[in-house]
Coordinates of C-alpha atoms in Angstrom, one line a residue:
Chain A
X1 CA 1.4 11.7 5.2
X2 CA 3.5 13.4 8.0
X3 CA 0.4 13.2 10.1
X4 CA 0.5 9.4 10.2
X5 CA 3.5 9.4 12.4
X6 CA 4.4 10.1 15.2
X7 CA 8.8 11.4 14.7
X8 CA 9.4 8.3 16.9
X9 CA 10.5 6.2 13.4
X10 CA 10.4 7.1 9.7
X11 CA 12.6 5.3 7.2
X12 CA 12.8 5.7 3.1
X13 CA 14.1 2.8 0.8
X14 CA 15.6 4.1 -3.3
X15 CA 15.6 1.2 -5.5
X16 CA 17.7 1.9 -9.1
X17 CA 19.5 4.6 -8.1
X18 CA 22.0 6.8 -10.4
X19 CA 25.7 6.2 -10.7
X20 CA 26.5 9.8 -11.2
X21 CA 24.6 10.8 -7.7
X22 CA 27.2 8.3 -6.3
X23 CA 30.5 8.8 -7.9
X24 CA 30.7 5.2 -9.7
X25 CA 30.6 3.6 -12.7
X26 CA 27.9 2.2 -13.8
X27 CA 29.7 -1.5 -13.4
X28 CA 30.0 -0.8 -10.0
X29 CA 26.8 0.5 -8.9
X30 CA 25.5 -2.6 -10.9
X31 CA 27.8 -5.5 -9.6
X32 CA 28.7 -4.2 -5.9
X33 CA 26.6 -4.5 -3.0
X34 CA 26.1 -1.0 -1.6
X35 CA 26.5 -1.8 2.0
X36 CA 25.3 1.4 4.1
X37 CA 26.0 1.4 8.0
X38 CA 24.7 3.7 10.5
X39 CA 26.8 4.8 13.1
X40 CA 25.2 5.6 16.3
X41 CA 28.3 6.1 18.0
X42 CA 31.1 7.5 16.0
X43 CA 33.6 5.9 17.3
X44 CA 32.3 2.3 16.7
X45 CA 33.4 2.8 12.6
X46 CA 37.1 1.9 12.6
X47 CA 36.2 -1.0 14.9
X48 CA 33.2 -2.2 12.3
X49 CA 36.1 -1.5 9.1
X50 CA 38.3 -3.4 10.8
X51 CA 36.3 -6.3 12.4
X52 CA 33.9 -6.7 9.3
X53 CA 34.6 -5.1 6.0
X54 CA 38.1 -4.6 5.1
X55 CA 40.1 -8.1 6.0
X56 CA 36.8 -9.3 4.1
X57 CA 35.9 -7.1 0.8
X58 CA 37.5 -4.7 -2.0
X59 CA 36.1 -1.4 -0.9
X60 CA 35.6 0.2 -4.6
X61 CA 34.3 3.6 -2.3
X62 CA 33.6 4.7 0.8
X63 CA 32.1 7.6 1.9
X64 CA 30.2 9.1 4.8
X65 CA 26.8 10.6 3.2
X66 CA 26.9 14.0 3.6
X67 CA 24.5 15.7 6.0
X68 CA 23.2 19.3 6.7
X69 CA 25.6 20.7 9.3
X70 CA 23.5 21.0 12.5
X71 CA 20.1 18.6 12.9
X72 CA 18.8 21.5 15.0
X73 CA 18.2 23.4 11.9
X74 CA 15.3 21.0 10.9
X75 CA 12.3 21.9 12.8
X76 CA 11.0 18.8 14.7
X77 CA 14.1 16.6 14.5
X78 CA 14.3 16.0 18.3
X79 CA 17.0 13.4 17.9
X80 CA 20.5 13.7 16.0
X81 CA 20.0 11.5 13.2
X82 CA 22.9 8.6 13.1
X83 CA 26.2 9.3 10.7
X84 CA 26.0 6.9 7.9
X85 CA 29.1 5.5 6.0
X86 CA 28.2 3.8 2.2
X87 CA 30.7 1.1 1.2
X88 CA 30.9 0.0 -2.2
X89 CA 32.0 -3.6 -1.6
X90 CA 32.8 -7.2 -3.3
X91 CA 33.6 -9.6 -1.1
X92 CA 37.2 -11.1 -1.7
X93 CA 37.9 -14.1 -3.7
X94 CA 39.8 -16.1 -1.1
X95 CA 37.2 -15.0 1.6
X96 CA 34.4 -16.2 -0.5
X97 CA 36.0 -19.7 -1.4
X98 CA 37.3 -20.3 2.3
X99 CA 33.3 -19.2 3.2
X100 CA 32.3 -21.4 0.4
X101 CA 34.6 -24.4 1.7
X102 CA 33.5 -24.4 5.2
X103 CA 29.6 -24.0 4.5
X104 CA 29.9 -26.5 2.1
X105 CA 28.1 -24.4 -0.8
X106 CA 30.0 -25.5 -3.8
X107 CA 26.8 -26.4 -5.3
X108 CA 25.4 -23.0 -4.9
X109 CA 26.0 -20.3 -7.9
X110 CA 28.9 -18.3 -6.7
X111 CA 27.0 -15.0 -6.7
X112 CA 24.1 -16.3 -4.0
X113 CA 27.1 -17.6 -1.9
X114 CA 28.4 -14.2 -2.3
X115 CA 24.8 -12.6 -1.2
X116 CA 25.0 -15.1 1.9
X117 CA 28.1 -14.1 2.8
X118 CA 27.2 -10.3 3.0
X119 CA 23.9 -11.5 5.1
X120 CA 25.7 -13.5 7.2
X121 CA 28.5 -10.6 8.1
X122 CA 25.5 -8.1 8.5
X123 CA 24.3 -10.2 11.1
X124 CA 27.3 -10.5 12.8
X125 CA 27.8 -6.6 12.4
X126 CA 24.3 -6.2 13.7
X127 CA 24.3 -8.4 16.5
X128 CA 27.8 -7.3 18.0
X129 CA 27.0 -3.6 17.7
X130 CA 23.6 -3.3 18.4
X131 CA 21.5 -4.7 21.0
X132 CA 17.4 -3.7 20.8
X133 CA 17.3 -3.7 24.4
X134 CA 20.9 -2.8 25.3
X135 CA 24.4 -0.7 23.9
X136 CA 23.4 0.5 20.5
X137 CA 26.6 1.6 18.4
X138 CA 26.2 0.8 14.8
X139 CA 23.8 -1.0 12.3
X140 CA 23.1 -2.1 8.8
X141 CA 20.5 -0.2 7.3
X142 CA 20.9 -2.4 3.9
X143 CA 23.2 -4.4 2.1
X144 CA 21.6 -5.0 -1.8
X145 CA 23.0 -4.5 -4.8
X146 CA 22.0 -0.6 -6.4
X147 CA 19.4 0.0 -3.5
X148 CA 20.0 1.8 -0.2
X149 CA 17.3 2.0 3.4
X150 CA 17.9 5.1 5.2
X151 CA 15.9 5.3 8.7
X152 CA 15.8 7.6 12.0
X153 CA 14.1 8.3 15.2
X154 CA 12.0 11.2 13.2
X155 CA 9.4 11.5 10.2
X156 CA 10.7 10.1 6.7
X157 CA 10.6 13.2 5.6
X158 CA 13.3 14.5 7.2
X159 CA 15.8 12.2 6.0
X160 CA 15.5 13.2 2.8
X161 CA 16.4 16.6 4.5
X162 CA 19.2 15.9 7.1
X163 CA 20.8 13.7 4.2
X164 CA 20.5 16.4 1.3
X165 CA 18.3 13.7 -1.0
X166 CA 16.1 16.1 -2.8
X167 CA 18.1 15.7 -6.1
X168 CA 19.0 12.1 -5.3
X169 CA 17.7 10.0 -8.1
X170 CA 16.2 6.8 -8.3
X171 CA 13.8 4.9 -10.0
X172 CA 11.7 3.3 -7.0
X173 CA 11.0 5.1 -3.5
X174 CA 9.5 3.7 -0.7
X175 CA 8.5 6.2 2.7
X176 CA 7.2 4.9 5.9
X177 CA 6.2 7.0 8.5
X178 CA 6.0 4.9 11.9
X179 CA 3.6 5.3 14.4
X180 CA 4.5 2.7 17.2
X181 CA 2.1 1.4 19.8
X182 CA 3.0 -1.7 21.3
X183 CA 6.1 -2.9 23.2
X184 CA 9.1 -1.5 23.5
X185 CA 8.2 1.0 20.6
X186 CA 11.1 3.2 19.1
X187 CA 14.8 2.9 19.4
X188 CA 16.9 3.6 15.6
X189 CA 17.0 0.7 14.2
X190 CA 12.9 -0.4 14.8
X191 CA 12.1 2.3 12.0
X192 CA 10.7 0.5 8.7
X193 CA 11.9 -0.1 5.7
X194 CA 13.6 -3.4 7.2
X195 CA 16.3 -5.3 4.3
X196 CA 16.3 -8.8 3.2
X197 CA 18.7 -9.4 1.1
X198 CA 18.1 -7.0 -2.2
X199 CA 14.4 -6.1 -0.8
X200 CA 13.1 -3.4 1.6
X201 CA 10.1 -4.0 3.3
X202 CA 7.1 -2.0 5.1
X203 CA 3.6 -2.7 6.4
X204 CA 1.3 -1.5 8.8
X205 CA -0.9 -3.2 11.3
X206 CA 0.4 -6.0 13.4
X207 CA 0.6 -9.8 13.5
X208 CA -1.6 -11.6 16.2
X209 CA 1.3 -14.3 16.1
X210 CA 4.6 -12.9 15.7
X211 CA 6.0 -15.2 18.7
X212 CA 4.9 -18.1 16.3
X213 CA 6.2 -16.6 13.4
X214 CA 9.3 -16.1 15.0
X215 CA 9.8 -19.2 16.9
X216 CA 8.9 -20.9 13.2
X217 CA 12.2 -19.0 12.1
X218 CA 14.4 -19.7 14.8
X219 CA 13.8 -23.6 14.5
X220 CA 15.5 -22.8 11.0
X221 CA 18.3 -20.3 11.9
X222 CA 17.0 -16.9 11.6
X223 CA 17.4 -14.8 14.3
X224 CA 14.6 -11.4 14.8
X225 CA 16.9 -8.7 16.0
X226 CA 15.2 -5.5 15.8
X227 CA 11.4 -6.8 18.0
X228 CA 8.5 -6.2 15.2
X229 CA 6.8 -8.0 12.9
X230 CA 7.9 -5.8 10.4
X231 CA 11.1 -7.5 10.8
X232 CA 10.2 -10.7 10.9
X233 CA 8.4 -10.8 7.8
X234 CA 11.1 -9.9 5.6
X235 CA 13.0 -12.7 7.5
X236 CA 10.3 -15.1 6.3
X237 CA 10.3 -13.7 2.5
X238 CA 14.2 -14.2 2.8
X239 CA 14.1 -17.8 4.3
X240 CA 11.5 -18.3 1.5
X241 CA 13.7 -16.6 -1.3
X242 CA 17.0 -17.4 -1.1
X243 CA 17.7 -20.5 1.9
X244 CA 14.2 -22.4 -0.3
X245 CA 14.7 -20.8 -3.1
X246 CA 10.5 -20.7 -3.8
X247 CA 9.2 -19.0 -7.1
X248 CA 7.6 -15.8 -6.2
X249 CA 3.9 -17.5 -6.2
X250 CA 4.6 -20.1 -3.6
X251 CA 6.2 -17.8 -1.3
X252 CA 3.2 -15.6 -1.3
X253 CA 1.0 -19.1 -1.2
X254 CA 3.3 -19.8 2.3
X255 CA 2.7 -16.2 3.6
X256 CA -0.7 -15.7 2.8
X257 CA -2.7 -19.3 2.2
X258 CA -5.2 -19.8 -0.2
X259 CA -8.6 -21.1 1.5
X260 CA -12.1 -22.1 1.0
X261 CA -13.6 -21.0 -2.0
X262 CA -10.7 -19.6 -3.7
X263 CA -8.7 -22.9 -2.9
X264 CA -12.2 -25.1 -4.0
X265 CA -11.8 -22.8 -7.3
X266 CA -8.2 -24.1 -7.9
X267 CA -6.9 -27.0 -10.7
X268 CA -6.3 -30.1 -8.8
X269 CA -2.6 -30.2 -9.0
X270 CA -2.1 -26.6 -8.1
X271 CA -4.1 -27.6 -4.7
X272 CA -1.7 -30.3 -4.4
X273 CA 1.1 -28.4 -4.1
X274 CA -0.5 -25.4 -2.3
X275 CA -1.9 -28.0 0.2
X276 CA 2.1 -29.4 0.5
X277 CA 3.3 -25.4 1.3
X278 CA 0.5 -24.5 3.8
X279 CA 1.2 -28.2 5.7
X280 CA 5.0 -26.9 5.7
X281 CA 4.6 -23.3 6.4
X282 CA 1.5 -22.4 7.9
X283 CA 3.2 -21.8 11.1
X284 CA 5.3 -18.8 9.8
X285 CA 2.3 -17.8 7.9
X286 CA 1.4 -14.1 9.6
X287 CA -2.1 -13.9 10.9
X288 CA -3.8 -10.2 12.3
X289 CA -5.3 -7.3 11.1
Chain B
X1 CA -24.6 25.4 -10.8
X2 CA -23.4 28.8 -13.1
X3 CA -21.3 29.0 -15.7
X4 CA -18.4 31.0 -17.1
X5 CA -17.5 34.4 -15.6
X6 CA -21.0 34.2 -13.1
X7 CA -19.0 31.4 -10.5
X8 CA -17.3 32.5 -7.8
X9 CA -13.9 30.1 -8.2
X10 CA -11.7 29.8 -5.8
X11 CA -8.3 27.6 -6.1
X12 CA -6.0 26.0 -3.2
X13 CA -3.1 24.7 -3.5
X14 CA -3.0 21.7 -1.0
X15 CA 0.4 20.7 -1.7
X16 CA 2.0 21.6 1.5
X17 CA -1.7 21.3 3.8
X18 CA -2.6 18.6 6.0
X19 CA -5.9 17.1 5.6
X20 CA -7.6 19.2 8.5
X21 CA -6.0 22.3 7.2
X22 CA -6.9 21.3 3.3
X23 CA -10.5 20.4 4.6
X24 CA -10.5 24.3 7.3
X25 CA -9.6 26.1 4.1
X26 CA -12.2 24.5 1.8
X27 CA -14.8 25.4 4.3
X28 CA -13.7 28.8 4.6
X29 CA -14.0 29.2 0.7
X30 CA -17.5 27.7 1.0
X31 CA -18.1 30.0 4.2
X32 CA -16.7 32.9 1.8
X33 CA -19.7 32.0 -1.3
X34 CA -17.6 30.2 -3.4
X35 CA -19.5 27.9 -5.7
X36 CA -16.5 26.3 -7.4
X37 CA -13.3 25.4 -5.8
X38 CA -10.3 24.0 -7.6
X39 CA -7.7 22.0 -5.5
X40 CA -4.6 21.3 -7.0
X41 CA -1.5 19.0 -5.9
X42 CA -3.5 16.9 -4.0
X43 CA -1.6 14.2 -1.9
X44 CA -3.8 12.0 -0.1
X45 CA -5.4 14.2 2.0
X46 CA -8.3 12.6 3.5
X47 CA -12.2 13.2 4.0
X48 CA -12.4 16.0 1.1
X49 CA -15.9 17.2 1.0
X50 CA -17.1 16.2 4.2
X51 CA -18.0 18.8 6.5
X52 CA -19.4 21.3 4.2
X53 CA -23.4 21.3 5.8
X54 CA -24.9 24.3 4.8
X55 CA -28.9 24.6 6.1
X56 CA -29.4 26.4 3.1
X57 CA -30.1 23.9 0.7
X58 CA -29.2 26.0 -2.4
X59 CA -26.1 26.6 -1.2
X60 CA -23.6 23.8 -2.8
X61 CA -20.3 23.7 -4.6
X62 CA -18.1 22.4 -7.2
X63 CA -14.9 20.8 -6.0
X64 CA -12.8 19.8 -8.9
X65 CA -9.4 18.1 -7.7
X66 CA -6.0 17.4 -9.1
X67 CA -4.1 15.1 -7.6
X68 CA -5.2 12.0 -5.5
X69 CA -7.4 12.7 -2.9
X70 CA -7.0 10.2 0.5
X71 CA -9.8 8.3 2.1
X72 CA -12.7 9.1 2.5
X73 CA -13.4 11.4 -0.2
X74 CA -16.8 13.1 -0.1
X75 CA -17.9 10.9 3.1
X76 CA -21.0 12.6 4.5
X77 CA -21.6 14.4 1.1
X78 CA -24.5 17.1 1.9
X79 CA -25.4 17.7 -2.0
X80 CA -22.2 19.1 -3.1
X81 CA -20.3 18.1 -6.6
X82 CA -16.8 16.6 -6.7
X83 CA -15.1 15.5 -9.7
X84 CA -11.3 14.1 -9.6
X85 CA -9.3 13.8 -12.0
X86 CA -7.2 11.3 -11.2
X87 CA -7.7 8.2 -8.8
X88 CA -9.4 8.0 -5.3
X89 CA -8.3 5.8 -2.8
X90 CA -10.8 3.9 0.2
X91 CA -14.3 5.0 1.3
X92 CA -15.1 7.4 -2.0
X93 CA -18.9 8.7 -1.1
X94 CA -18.7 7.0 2.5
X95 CA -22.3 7.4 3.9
X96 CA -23.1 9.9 1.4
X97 CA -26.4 11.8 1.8
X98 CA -27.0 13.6 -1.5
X99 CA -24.5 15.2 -4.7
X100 CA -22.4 13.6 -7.2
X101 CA -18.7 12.0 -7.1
X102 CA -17.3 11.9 -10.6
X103 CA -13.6 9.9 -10.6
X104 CA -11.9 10.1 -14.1
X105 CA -9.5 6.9 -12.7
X106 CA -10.2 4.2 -10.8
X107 CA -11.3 3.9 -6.9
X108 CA -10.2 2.0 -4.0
X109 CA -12.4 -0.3 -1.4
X110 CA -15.3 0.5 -0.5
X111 CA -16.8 2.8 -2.8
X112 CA -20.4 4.2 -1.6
X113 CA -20.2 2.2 1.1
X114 CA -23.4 2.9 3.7
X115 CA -24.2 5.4 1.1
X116 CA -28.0 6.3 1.3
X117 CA -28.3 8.8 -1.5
X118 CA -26.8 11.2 -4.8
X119 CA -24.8 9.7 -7.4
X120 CA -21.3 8.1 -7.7
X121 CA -19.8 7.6 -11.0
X122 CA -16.1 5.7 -11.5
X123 CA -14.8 5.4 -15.0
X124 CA -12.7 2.3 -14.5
X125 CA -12.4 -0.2 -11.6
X126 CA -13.0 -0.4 -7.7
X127 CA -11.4 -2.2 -5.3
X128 CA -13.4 -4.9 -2.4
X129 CA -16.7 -4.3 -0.9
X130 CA -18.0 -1.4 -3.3
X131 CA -21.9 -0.2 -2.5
X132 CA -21.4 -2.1 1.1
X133 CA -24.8 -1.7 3.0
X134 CA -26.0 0.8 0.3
X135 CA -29.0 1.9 1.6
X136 CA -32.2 4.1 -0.1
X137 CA -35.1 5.1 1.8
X138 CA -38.4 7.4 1.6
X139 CA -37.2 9.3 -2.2
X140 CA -33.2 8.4 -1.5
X141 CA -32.0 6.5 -4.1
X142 CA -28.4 6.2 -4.1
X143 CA -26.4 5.4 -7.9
X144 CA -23.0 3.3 -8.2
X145 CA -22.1 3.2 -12.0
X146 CA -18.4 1.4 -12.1
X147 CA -17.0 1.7 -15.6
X148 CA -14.7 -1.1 -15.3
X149 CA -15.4 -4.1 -12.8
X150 CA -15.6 -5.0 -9.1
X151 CA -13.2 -6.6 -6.8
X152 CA -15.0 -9.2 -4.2
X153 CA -18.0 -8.5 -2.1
X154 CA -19.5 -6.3 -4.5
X155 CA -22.9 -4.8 -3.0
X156 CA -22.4 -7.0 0.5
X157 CA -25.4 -6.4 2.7
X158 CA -26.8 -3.7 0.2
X159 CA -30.5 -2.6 1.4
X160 CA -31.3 -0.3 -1.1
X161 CA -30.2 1.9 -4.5
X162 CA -28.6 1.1 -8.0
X163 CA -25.2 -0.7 -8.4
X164 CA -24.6 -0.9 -12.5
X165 CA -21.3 -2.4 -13.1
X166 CA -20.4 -1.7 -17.2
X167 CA -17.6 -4.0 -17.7
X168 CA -15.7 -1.9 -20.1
X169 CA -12.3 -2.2 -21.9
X170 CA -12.4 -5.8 -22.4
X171 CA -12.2 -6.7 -18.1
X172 CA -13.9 -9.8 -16.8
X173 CA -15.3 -10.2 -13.6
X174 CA -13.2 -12.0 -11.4
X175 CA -15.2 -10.9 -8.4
X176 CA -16.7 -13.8 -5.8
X177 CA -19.3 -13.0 -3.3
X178 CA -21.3 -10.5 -5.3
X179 CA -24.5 -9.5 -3.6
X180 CA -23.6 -11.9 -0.5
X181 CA -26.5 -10.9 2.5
X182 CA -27.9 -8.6 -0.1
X183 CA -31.7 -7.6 0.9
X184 CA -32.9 -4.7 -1.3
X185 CA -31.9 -3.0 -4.1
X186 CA -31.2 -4.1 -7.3
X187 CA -27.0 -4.6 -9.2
X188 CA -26.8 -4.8 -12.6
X189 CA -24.0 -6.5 -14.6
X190 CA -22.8 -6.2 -18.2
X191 CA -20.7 -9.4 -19.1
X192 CA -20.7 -12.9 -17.8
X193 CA -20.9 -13.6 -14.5
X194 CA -20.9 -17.3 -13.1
X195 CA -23.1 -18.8 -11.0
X196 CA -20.6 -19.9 -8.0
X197 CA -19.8 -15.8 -7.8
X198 CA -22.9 -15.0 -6.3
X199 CA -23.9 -14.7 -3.1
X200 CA -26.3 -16.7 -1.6
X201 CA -29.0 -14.0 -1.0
X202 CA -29.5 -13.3 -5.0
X203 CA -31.3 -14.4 -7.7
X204 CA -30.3 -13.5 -11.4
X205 CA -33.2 -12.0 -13.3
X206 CA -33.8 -10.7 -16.9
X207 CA -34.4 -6.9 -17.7
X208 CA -38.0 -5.7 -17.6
X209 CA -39.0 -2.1 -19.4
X210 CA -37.8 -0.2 -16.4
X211 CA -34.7 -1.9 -16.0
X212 CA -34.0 -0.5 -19.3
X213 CA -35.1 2.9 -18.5
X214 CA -33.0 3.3 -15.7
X215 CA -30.0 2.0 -17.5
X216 CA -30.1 4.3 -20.5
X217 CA -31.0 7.3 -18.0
X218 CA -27.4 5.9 -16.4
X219 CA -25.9 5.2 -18.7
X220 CA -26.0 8.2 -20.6
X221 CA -24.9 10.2 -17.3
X222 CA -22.3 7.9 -17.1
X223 CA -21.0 8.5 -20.8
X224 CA -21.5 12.1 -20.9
X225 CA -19.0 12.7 -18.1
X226 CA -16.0 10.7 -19.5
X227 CA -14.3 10.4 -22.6
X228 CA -15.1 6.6 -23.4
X229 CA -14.4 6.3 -26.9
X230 CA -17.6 4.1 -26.7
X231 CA -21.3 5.5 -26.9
X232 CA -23.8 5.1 -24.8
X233 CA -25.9 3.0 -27.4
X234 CA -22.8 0.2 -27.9
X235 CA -22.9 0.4 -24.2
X236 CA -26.2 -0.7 -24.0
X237 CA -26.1 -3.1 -26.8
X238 CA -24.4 -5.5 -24.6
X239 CA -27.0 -8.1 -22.9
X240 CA -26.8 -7.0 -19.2
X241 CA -28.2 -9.2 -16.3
X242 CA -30.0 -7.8 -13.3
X243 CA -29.3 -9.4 -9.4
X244 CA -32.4 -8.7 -7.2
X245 CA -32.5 -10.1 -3.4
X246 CA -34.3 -13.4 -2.7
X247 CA -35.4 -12.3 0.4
X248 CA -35.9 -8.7 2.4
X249 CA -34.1 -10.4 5.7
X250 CA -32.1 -12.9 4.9
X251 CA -30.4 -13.3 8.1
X252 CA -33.9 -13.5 10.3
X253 CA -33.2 -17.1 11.2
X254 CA -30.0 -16.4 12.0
X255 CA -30.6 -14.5 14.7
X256 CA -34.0 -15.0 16.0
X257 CA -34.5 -17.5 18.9

């Protein structure tokens, strides 16, 4: 599929991945959120340790993921891919209950207040060390549990390269080769696969109303980042996941609505309640080719 | 087609090829007389098949692949043979004009679609808008025989050929909008099908003599190629029900003033 892109943004996602390609334990890989941050400038990692992991989480390992010495060596990798740092992380008990105490989420199961808090910080993270439009120093390519999103100005292919993944293992791959046409089209972090919270997403084609989709999120405190739908629908899925905490079939019913005959063909009740979703959500529903 | 030692064979491996280079070096092996050509590690590589005109009309090929071809497969088909073993993604037989497309898998969207003659047969399911604007003309009778079952919009706008759908391994059809602005040709379905899946623009008739003719002809073709575990005769013991058009233009008021 390298023909399907044009180098300016390919990304791969590994879902179930092998605690011996990662020096772990298996408890670890299983129970720690693999947090993996690209650093576009160097220099920015102490200041990201120190601001935003450390004071925060039990780092079970860190490690930069090791790379081919010179990007120059792989033919048609214009631009130096970032260096990427994997932290094995649990966030710290009196963090978690002061995060806990403050956000008022003591009816929330201790592990999704523990998912919100790594969200939140990645936000934070993402918003004071990269700017779409401006200074770009560091990002976070994920933050799920035994799942890692890798992603450069380049073809996907070449990631598996530059990072010396051909005998990584893992049980689910995703590749996206990007081929931006509209706006402001490549800068690092635009590449797909873009995280949720334990997902990675990708699609092709565009929304028609991605400034309603995201206005629809911002009235309920999400904030795009990265400008492309791609982006924003993984937002939605998230908002839809975890903050509504929808079963898998009505967050597809509020992405992509049921209508005319196939709603006609449906039970009464199940018409009630997909009529009740689209009335709620058909704003952030994404419309286009 | 020749047998055995008599066939001029030649193999790429595509592994490694982008489709215009896959596609550059399976016309030069045609260019060269091959008459079969065996592809292996195919990965998506689109429009296999296409672009292999010949004005000699004896002069077709064999292209057996191994992998998953990409969209597209055999679009433009001048006559030649394909058989995959494996799945096909979109467009399989797009605008076809004459051969045979054999999938030992299932197929994508828009199987046959525009296709206006040869033979296309898919031993499990397709995806939406199979046999689209089908077409058959002056001898050209195009043939869509889908081992499995249809997704919606099955036979939209078809004008002409044979769409049989089998219904095999216990699938039912789910699909809405079957035959929808359908205005010649006929489909025929093995297994319910309710009344509310139609299209407008059909009417469901019973099997005459030569209905049955052309489904054990089909059928037969159909079971020879793949291992079924299931005969042609079960096959055809099965009631079947036969979609014709209700009118040749069923859009006329539509559009005229």
């Amino acid at each position: 599929m390298h023909n399907r892109g044009n180098g300016k943004g390919g990304g791969i996602a590994a879902v179930g991945l092998s605690h011996e390609d990662l020096g772990v334990s298996r408890s670890i890989l299983k129970d720690d959120y693999l947090l993996l941050i690209a650093l576009l400038d160097p220099e920015a990692r102490s200041e990201v340790e120190e601001g935003f992991i450390t004071p925060l989480m039990d780092v079970d390992k860190s490690e930069r993921i090791p790379t081919v010495s010179d990007y120059r060596k792989i033919p048609g990798l214009e631009l130096k891919p970032p260096d990427v740092w994997r932290y094995f992380v649990r966030v710290k008990e009196d963090v978690l209950d002061r995060f806990i105490r403050e956000n008022k989420l003591a009816d929330m199961d201790r592990r999704r207040a523990e998912d919100e808090f790594i969200y939140q910080n990645s936000f934070k993270i993402n918003t004071r060390f990269y700017a779409s439009l401006g200074e770009k120093r560091a990002f976070v390519l994920s933050h799920g549990r035994d799942m890692m999103i890798l992603k450069i100005v380049g073809y996907a292919e070449d990631i598996v390269r530059y990072y010396k993944l051909e005998n990584f293992r893992a049980h689910v791959w995703i590749a996206h080769q990007r081929y931006p046409t509209k706006g402001r089209v490549w800068h690092p972090g635009g590449a797909h696969p873009f995280m949720g919270m334990h997902e990675a997403l990708v699609h092709n084609g565009d929304f028609a109303n991605y400034h309603s989709v995201v206005e629809y999120l911002e009235q309920r405190g999400r904030h795009p980042l990265f400008l492309t739908d791609t982006e924003v629908s993984v937002l939605l899925f998230d908002l839809l996941n975890r903050k509504y905490n929808y079963p898998l079939e009505y967050i597809i019913e509020a992405m992509a609505p049921t209508t005319e005959l196939d709603f006609d063909m449906l039970p009464p009740e199940k018409q009630k309640i997909y009529r009740a979703i689209q009335t709620t959500h058909i704003h952030g529903s994404p419309d286009g080719p | 087609m020749k047998t055995g030692e008599e066939v001029n064979e030649m193999e790429i491996d595509a592994s490694k090829l982008t489709h215009k280079e896959l596609n550059d070096a399976i016309r030069n092996c045609v260019l060269e007389g091959a008459e079969r050509i065996i592809l292996r590690n195919v990965y998506g590589q689109r429009y296999i098949g296409t672009r292999l005109y010949s004005p000699n009309p004896d002069n077709k090929v064999e292209i057996e692949i191994f992998g998953t071809p990409g969209n597209d497969l055999g679009a433009f088909l001048n006559g030649h043979r394909i058989i995959v073993h494996g799945n096909a993604q979109d467009g399989v037989g797009n605008t076809m004009d004459d051969g045979e497309i054999m999938v030992e898998g299932r197929a994508g969207d828009i199987v046959g679609m525009s296709m206006r003659g040869g033979k296309i047969f898919i031993r499990d399911s397709v995806g939406y808008r199979a046999a689209m604007h089908m077409k058959g003309y002056s001898g050209k009778k195009p043939v869509l025989v889908i081992g499995g079952t249809a997704q919606d919009f099955l036979g939209e706008y078809m004008a002409g050929g044979i769409v049989i759908l089998l219904g095999l391994g216990n699938v039912s059809h789910k699909a809405n909008f079957i035959g929808t602005g359908m205005h010649g040709g006929v489909i025929y379905i093995r297994g319910e099908v309710e009344k509310y899946q139609l299209g407008k623009e059909v009417g469901v008739l019973k099997l005459e003599d030569k209905d049955e003719e052309i489904l054990e002809k089909y059928v037969r073709e159909f079971t020879n190629y793949f291992d079924l575990g299931i005969s042609q005769k079960e096959i055809l013991s099965e009631e079947f029900i036969k979609l014709l058009p209700v009118s040749k233009r069923p859009y006329g008021r539509v559009y005229a003033y």
